[in-house]
XYZ file of C-alpha atoms in Angstrom:
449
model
C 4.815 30.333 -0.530
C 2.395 29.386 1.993
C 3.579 26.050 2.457
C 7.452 27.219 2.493
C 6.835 29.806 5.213
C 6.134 26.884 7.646
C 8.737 24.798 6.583
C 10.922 24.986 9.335
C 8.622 24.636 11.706
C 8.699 24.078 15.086
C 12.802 23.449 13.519
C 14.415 23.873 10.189
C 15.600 20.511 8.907
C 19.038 21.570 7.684
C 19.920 22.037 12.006
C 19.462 18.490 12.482
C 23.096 16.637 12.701
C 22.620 14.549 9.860
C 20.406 14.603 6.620
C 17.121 15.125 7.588
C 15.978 12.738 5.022
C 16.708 9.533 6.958
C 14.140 10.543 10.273
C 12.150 11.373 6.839
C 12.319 7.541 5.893
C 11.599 6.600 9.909
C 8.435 9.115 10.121
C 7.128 7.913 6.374
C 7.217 4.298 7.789
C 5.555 4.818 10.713
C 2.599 6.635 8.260
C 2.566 3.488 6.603
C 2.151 1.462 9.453
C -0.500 3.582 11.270
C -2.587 3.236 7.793
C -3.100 -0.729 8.817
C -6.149 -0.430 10.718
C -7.342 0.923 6.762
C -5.895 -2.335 4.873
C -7.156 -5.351 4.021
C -4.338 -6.666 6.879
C -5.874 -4.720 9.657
C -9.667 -5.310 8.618
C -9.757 -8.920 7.969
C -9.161 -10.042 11.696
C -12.260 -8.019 12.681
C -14.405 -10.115 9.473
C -15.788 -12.717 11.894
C -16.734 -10.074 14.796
C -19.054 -8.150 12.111
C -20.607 -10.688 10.432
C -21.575 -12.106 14.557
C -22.945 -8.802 15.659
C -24.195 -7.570 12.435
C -26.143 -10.889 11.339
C -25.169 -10.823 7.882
C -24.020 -13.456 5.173
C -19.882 -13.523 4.386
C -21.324 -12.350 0.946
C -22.589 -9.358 2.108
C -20.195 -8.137 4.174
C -17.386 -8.688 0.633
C -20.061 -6.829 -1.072
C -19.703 -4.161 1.048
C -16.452 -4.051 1.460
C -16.095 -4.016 -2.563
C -18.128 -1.306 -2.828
C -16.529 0.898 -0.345
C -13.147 0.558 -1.713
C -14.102 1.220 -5.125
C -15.851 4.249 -3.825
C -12.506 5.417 -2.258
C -10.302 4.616 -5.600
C -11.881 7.023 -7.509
C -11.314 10.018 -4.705
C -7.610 8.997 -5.078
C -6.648 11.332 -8.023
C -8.535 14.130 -6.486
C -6.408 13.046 -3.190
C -3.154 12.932 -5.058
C -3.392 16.526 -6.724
C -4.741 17.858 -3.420
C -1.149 16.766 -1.610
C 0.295 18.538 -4.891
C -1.148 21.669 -4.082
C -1.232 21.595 -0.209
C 1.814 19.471 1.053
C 2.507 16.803 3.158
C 1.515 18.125 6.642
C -2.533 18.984 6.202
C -3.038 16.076 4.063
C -1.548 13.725 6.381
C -3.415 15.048 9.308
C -6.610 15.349 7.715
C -6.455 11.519 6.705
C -4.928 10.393 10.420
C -7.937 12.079 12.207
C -10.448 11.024 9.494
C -9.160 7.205 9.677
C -9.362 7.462 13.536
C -13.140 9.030 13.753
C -14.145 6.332 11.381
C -12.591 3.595 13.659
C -14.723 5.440 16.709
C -17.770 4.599 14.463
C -16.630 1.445 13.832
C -15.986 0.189 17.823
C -19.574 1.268 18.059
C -21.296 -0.168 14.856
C -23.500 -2.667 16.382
C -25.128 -0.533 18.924
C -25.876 2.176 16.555
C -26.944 -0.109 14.026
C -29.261 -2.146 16.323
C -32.244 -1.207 15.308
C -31.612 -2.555 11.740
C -29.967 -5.794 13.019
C -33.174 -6.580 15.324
C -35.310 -5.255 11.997
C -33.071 -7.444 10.016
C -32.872 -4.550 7.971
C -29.700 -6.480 5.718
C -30.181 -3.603 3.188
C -29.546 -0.387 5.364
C -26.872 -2.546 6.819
C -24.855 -3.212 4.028
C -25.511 0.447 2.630
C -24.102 1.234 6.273
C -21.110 -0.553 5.824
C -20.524 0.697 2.286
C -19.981 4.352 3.331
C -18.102 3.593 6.414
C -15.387 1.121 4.603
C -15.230 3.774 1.672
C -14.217 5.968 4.093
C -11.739 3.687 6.238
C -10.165 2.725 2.803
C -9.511 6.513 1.686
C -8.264 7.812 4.625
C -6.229 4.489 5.785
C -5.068 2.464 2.230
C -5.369 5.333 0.114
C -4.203 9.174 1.284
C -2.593 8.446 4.351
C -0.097 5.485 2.330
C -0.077 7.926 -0.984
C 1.375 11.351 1.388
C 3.689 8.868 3.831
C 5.381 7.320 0.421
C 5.962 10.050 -1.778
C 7.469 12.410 1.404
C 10.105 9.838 1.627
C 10.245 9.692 -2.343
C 11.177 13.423 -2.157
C 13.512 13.473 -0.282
C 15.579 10.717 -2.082
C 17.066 10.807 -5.762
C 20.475 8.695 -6.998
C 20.030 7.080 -3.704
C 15.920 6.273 -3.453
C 16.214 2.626 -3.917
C 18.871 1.974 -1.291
C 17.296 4.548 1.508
C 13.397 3.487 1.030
C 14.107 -0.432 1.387
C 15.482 0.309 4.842
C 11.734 1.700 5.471
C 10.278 -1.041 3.224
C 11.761 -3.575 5.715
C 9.973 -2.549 8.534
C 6.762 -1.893 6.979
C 6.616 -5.642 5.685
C 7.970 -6.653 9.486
C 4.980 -4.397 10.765
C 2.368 -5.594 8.119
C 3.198 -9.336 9.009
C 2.763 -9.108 12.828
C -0.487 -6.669 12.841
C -2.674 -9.433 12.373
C -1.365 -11.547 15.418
C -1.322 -7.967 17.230
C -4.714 -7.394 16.360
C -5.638 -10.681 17.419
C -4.020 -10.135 20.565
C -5.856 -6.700 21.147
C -8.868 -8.219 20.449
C -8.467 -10.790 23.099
C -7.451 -7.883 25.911
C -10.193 -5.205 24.875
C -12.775 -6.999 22.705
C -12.874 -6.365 19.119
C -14.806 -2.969 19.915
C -11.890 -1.858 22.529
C -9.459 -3.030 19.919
C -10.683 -0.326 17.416
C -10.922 2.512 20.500
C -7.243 1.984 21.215
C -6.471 2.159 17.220
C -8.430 5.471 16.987
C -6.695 7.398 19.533
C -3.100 6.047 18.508
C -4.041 7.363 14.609
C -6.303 10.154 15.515
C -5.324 11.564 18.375
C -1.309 11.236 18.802
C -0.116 10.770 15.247
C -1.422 14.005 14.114
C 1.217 15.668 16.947
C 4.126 13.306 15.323
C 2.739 14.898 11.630
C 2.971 18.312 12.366
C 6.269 18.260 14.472
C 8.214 15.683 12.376
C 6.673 15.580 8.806
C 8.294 17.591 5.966
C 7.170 18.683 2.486
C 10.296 18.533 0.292
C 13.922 19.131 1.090
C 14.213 22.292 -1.366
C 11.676 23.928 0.874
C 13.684 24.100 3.912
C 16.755 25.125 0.929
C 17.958 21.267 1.246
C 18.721 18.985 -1.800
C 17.399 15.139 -1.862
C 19.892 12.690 -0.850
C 21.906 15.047 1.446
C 23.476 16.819 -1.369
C 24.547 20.643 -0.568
C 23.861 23.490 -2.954
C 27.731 23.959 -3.692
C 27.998 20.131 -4.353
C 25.082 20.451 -6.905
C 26.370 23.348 -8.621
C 30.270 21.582 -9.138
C 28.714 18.780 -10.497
C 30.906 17.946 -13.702
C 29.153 17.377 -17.018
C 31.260 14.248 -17.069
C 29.800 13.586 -13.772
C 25.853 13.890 -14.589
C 27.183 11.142 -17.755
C 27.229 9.039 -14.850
C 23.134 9.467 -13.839
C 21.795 5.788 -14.670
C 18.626 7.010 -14.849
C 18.462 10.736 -15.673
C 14.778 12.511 -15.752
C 14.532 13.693 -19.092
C 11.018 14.908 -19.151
C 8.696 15.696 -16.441
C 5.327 13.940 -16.652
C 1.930 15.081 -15.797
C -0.685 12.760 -14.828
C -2.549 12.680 -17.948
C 0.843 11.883 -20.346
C 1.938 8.948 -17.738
C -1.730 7.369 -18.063
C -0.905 7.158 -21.918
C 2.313 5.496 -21.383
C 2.198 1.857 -21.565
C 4.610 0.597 -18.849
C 2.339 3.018 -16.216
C -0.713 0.280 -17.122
C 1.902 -2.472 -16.846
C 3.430 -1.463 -13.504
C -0.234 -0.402 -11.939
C -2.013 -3.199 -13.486
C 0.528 -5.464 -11.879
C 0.509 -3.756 -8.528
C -3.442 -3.496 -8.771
C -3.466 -7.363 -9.159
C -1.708 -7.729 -6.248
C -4.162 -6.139 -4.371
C -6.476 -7.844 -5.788
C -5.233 -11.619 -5.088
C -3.503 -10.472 -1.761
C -6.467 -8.277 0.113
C -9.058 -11.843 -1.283
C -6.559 -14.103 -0.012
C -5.840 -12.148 3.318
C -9.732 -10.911 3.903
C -10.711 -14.697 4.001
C -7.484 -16.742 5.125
C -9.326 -18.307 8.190
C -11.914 -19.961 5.497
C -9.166 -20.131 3.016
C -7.426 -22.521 5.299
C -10.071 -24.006 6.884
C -11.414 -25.070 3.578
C -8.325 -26.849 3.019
C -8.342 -28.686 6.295
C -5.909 -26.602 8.137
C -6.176 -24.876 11.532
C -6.654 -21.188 12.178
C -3.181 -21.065 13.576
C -1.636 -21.398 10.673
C -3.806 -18.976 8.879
C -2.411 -16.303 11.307
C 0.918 -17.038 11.697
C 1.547 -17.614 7.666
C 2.230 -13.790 7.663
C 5.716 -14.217 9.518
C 7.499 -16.636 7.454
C 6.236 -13.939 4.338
C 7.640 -11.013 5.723
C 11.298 -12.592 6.231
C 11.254 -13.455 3.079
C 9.452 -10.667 2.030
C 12.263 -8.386 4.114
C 15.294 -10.424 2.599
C 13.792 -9.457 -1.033
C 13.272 -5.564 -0.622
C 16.943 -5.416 1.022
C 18.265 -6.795 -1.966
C 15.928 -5.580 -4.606
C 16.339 -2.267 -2.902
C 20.201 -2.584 -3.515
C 19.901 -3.431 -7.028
C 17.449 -1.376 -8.609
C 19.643 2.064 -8.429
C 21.649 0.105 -11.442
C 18.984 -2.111 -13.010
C 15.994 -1.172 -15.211
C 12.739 -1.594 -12.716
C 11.262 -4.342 -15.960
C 13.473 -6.863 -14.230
C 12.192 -6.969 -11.304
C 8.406 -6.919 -12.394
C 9.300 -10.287 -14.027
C 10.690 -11.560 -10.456
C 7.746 -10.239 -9.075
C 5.369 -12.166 -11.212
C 6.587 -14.877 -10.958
C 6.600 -14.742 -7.268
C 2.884 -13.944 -7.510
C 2.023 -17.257 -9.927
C 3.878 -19.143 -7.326
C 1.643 -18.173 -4.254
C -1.549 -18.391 -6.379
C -0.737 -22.004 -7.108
C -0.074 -22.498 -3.541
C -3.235 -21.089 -2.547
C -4.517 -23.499 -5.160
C -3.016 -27.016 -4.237
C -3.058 -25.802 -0.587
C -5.270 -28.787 0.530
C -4.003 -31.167 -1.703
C -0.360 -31.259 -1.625
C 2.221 -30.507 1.581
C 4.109 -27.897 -0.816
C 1.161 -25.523 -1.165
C 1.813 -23.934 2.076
C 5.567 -23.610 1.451
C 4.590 -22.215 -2.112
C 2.322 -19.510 -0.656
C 5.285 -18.417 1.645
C 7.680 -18.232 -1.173
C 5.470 -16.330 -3.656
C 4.260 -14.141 -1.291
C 7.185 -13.273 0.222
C 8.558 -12.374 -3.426
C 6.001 -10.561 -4.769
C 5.038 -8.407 -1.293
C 9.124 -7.973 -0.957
C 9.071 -6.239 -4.827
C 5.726 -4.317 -4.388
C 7.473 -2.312 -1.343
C 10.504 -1.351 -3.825
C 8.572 -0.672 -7.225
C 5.814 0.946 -5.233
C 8.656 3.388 -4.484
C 10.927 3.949 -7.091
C 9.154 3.021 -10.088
C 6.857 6.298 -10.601
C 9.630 8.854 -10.115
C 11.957 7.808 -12.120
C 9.959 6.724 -15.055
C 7.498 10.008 -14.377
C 9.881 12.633 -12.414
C 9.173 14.361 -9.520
C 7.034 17.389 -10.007
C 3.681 15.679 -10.622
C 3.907 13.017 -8.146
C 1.195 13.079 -6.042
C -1.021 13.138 -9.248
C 0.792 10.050 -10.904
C 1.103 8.149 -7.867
C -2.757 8.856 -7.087
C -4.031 7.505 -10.537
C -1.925 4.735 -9.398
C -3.318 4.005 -6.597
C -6.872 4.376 -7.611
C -6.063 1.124 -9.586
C -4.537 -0.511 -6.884
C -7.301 0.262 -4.244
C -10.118 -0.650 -7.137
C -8.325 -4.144 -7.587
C -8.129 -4.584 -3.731
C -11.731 -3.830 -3.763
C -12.514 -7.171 -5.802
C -10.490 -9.456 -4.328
C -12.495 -10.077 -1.523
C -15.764 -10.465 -2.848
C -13.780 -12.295 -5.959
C -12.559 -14.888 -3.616
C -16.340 -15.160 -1.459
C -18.246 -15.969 -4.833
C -15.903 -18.655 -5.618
C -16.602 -20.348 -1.973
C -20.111 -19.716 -2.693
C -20.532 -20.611 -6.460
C -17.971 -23.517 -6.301
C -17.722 -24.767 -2.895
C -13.935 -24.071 -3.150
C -11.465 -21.165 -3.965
C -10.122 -22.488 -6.571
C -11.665 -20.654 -9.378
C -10.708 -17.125 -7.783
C -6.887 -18.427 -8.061
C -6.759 -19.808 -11.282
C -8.210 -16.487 -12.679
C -5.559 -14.501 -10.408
C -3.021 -16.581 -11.898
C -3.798 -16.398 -15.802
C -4.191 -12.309 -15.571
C -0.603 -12.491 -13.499
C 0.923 -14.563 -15.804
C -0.298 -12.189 -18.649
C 0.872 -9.235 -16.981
C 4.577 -10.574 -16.656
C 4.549 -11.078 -20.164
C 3.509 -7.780 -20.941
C 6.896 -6.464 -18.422
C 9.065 -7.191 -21.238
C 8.058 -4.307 -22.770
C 7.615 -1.508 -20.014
C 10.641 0.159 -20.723
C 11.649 3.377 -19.204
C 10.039 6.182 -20.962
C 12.792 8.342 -20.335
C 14.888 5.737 -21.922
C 13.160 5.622 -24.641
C 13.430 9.951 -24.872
C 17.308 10.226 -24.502
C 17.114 7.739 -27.084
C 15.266 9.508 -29.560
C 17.357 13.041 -28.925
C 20.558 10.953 -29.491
């Protein structure tokens, strides 16, 4: 009741002159994108600054960095049934000023710490830097991306596909610039000023955008998802709902999805994503200068992705209101074995770059759509938060490992190799496996007749 009583406010939703859901989709992608200086994406151009100032080994700072996000993945599912219970709003402020104080500590890590870095005190260090990236990850990767998703989710049904790919396309246009960006900050402020000017953008002014422009679910403010009206939904002809491609039969909670078999299929393929993308993306600078190639290219591979990338979720977003979701985890993993054998043959052949763009471009392009659609409408809506936050624990664990994955096969092998052809058996696996993650639903009507 609580949470319905401020609904409307500072305006109810259902005076704005369209459906509210589509500012929905613009406010939800701007969450996203303010959860960057939290990913991999928005990290990994500050690697080289820490390991100067802090005097530690690349090694170190992965460990670190694996530690912390494993930390956060397992505060997801606590995170997920806490937006359940509270909403959208407080969540999503609580993470945007969290993420921002932890980037204040952050700009100021090597003056606090500098009694351990003259001490070379590596331990305390790297302890340091475990609690402060388990904390970056939570509040950036994990809550804030978990509550901007599934508000747009929400507020979408027959139509969620073809609305959140409009948001997925800027999102994959925003990921692929932030590192250049970044770079660019760097340059202007130093990499300290570069993290100030983050903090008070997240912190500071995107808690105002929350609380004015951030809504819970349409039925609070008495909307329907995709702009329906209450008469509309009431006439709706029983020859009509015949016509649902993908009616929600059952109602999941968290603990029935996580003993459905496509759930581990669709997270385990999302978590290997992170887990290949975040190693490749953490080290890219050493990735390509192990293979000969200069730093520019390293920074400006991320372009070429996201057009593809942005091409892919505008026409995967199309098709999958009419297509089971199965068929585009096998386009997706094959993408994915396609950009692993790129990174692989990257300094031996002229196609390894062109390779990475490809795969990458495929299998970042499907992520944004399945990431989406996928748990509501094998799952429903009424648990979301819950499903979507034992979800993303997987994810952010198998983010947490790529980057160390990919440092211990520099340092064990001299070469990164070993860290892709690993990636690429468990992928290949994993698309396999799709041919059986039906849609549980499916599989329900089915057995009532």
């Amino acid at each position: 009741m609580k949470r319905r009583a401020w609904a409307n406010f500072p305006f109810h939703p259902g005076k704005w002159p369209f459906f509210y859901g589509w500012m929905i989709l613009i406010w939800g992608s701007l969450g996203i994108i303010m959860s960057i200086p939290g990913q991999t994406m928005g990290v990994s151009v500050f690697t080289d600054s820490l390991l100067g100032s802090l005097h530690i080994s690349r090694d170190e700072l992965s460990f670190a960095y694996m530690l912390g996000t494993i930390g956060s993945s397992f505060m997801l599912p606590w995170a997920g049934r806490l937006y359940d219970r509270l909403g959208v709003r407080p969540t999503a402020v609580a993470a945007a000023v969290g993420l921002g104080l932890i980037l204040i500590w952050l700009s100021n890590i090597d003056n606090l710490l500098s009694g351990w870095i003259a001490a070379q005190a590596t331990t305390a260090i790297v302890i340091t830097l475990f609690a402060t990236f388990l904390l970056l990850r939570f509040f950036g990767q994990g809550v804030l991306t978990i509550v901007s998703r599934n508000m747009m989710i929400q507020w979408f049904d027959q139509r969620r596909g073809f609305a959140t790919g409009f948001s997925n396309v800027f999102v994959s246009l925003a990921f692929s610039i932030s590192p250049l960006f970044l770079f660019t900050l760097i340059e202007a402020y130093t990499w300290e000023g570069a993290w100030v000017v983050m903090a008070l953008l997240v912190g500071l002014l995107f808690p105002v955008v929350i609380i004015v422009f951030f809504r819970n679910r349409p039925e609070d403010s008495g909307l329907l998802p995709d702009g329906r009206s209450p008469g509309e939904e009431l006439a709706v002809s029983a020859k009509k709902k015949k016509k649902i491609l993908f009616p929600v039969i059952k109602e999941f909670t968290a603990a029935e999805a996580i003993r459905n078999f496509p759930f581990w299929v669709f997270a385990l393929m999302m978590a290997m994503q992170a887990l290949y993308f975040t190693g490749f993306t953490f080290h890219v600078m050493s990735v390509f200068a192990e293979a000969g190639l200069p730093d520019t290219m390293a920074i400006t591979i991320f372009q070429p992705v996201a057009i593809i990338a942005v091409v892919v979720t505008l026409v995967a977003s199309s098709v999958s209101d009419h297509i089971p979701l199965k068929y585009l985890l096998y386009f997706k993993g094959g993408g994915a074995c396609l950009g692993i054998l790129g990174v692989i043959f990257l300094g031996t052949t002229s196609w390894g770059y062109y390779l990475i763009i490809i795969g990458n471009g495929f299998m970042t392009g499907l992520y944004a759509v399945l990431a989406t659609v996928t748990w509501p409408r094998y799952y429903g809506r009424t648990h979301l938060g819950a499903i979507s936050g034992q979800a993303m624990m997987m994810i952010v664990f198998g983010s947490a490992l790529g980057p160390m994955l990919f440092s211990r096969s520099l340092s064990y092998f001299g070469t990164y190799n070993a860290s892709g052809w690993l990636c690429f058996a468990v992928y290949f696996s994993l698309t396999i496996m799709a041919f059986w993650a039906d849609n549980p639903q499916k599989v329900l009507a089915e057995r009532r007749g």
